[in-house]
DNA sequence: ACGGTCACG
DNA sequence: ACGTACGTGACCGTC
């Protein structure tokens, strides 16, 4: 049995993979579809054929001997897209990891190397199998050489031999070049003879055998016109044939042994992990010779840790830190804001991790480094370090990197940013997590991870062009957020208690009424029991169902209103119950006994779009929309020594951002003239002058504007405003007719998302959209709406984050006592001293409006009150 | 732990 | 044909 020598046309297969596969990226946004497709093809090939020798050829250089013959050769080829060219180095890495020899030579195409090598392989006694997507290779076929062609996609291949070529093209493999000489090839820009296509060329070659023979017997060709064409273009035909002919006599000096291949399991695993080829990772072992299996790597053994116990030891550590000017550290923080403690600090020194438990002799020296401006600090979750600083009156200085924040910007949709996952993701190292009970042991693992993660995370940030956002916005913002959290907001506890009693009485009243209407007592808070009462007992008509039974939400109840007196009672009960349990009782539990203030946590690494979130308690969803709810805001008051709450909110920031990024003429004009945007939209959509817009029209236009920001669909809009889907569709159509810039933006952003696999905000914040090319309609549609919404919502988040920095910076620079208390997405709430009121109102407005220059102005409304409800 | 509901931008 | 508006967090009852 003869041995097989596989020769792969690398350039061809990589191109094929790139165009056949949907966009695929690593979570950090690196394109991998071509590498992935190429690698699967390669693995399948090695698996199916089990060749005895393998070589891969790549094209090299733009000019070849063919461009010297004919300057326009391949002239119409489009430039390789960047998304593809950036994958070639990765392909090289894959090939190297497989231990396969690469052949490329300046001035030659891969085809020439392949042809030459195929001849040599035949000479060495192999059966050569050329793998390519390029039909030109068919000319190389002979008794010892076959060609494997990609069919459609990347998974199917056809093996072609002499017979197959004859059957398909009606000529022998050698005659393929004659065929091409006559008919030309549009993709390579080979001219051929005008007026001759595939059919005629086939007939002529079948009849005359070769172009040369044909030229000698033009008079025998049937048809006057055809004869004339051939006669006038003999040189072109000969040139075209030359261009189409693969050079099989290149000088290639290689020994047959060169082409034995030898996969390196460790490198392949490392590479596939880095490229996030999870499926392929599992198949690596099957490729390897037996006995090279290390699949179950044990967790990393942490370096031995020095525990500092004496002042001298602390001095040694501190002096090393001072000498190097920087330290990676992890503070083991305990307690709750505003009273944080350290269990200890673990640092990474040249000797490895060292741990100092709180209050060891010399402890203050370590702590003093936190404030030292000359010492750079790297840590994980710097906000907690800043909060510790606030609780101890230490100003933390010169923090240069936070691995948690970095990981968030790289992957804002991750559920968590824990060391073990990050180590696995960025370094392919399995960190065995110690028991959290021992702060020293926990700290050792943490600091090891920080030390290891810092370089790759920094590199990934700059690769993804996230470094400016990171260093200019997120990292400094952590300091501002810690100040805001540590400051807290004062809540009037006595007033709260009174309100709670008042609400309790009303709830009790409503409850009794509900029981009477129902004819029995039941748990009104149980949707299950309530459903039975309403729909089984009272026999109201169920309008909506949930997975588990009847829906009883407000929308359903509104529809049933008027049909039974119980409904109104239920709606009011629900409202008051929500307000009391979540806002009155919920908040009350979180008022700090000493400060009398509520210290929420502003989460900086939670949302997919770049917004903050607030928890324990959530102060970003304090009621305002209902009169009853708004009363909750009366409870938020300035603390002792401050006099007013000032609320400054951006007016229509999302639509202004849309105007900026879409450059829509109508939308821009509306904001330049500071028109009421919903009225203007109504006028456009309904085709009436602005003075003629009714309340109903305006409210529908408002819903359309919301829809545009959310990623519009006729279904969603119809549901929201209660018109037919068809009518909603017509609104959208007429909106897009008037706002063509918006339409164009939406189309563009979705198209870009499909191609890139992610979307970005004005400041470069990124969100990957893995489902954007999904074959599942729901997943894909969701990703498309996300593609439309995220740049808008995310840019708004960028802007207010930067505004917060500017406001905080300005207040500090002017040594004002007034301070930021809350951020509610498009609003800042401040606590202001009476003597600073005018100045601060002006300063906050200016800072927020001027923090970024868009093509439309940003407008901020500033409101003042003795409590949050008054500041409206 | 999860689904339903509802509070906010 | 598919069947949702985007982004959050807290509380309640149920399992």
PDB file of C-alpha atoms (C1' of nucleotides) in Angstrom, chain A residues 526 608 613-614 616 618 707 713 725 767 777-778 782 785 793, chain C:
ATOM      1  CA  UNK A 526     -49.818  34.557  46.734  1.00  0.00           C
ATOM      2  CA  UNK A 608     -23.806  44.743  30.367  1.00  0.00           C
ATOM      3  CA  UNK A 613     -26.244  49.389  39.554  1.00  0.00           C
ATOM      4  CA  UNK A 614     -27.134  49.950  43.183  1.00  0.00           C
ATOM      5  CA  UNK A 616     -28.288  46.852  49.580  1.00  0.00           C
ATOM      6  CA  UNK A 618     -31.114  49.752  45.617  1.00  0.00           C
ATOM      7  CA  UNK A 707     -39.036  51.967  21.029  1.00  0.00           C
ATOM      8  CA  UNK A 713     -40.239  46.071  16.857  1.00  0.00           C
ATOM      9  CA  UNK A 725     -49.397  45.450  15.273  1.00  0.00           C
ATOM     10  CA  UNK A 767     -20.241  44.537  24.412  1.00  0.00           C
ATOM     11  CA  UNK A 777     -34.797  33.827  15.539  1.00  0.00           C
ATOM     12  CA  UNK A 778     -35.350  34.822  19.140  1.00  0.00           C
ATOM     13  CA  UNK A 782     -32.609  39.887  20.908  1.00  0.00           C
ATOM     14  CA  UNK A 785     -32.112  44.952  19.620  1.00  0.00           C
ATOM     15  CA  UNK A 793     -27.526  53.357  26.798  1.00  0.00           C
TER      16      UNK A 793
ATOM     17  C1'  DA C   1     -42.794  31.065  11.336  1.00  0.00           C
ATOM     18  C1'  DC C   2     -40.611  32.890  15.139  1.00  0.00           C
ATOM     19  C1'  DG C   3     -43.412  35.863  19.564  1.00  0.00           C
ATOM     20  C1'  DT C   4     -39.840  40.656  22.746  1.00  0.00           C
ATOM     21  C1'  DA C   5     -39.526  46.084  23.721  1.00  0.00           C
ATOM     22  C1'  DC C   6     -33.406  48.029  26.711  1.00  0.00           C
ATOM     23  C1'  DG C   7     -30.976  47.972  31.480  1.00  0.00           C
ATOM     24  C1'  DT C   8     -31.356  46.883  36.625  1.00  0.00           C
ATOM     25  C1'  DG C   9     -32.701  44.904  42.149  1.00  0.00           C
ATOM     26  C1'  DA C  10     -35.939  43.535  45.994  1.00  0.00           C
ATOM     27  C1'  DC C  11     -39.647  41.166  47.917  1.00  0.00           C
ATOM     28  C1'  DC C  12     -42.915  37.510  48.119  1.00  0.00           C
ATOM     29  C1'  DG C  13     -44.534  32.779  47.796  1.00  0.00           C
ATOM     30  C1'  DT C  14     -43.593  28.305  46.143  1.00  0.00           C
ATOM     31  C1'  DC C  15     -40.894  24.294  45.540  1.00  0.00           C
TER      32       DC C  15
END
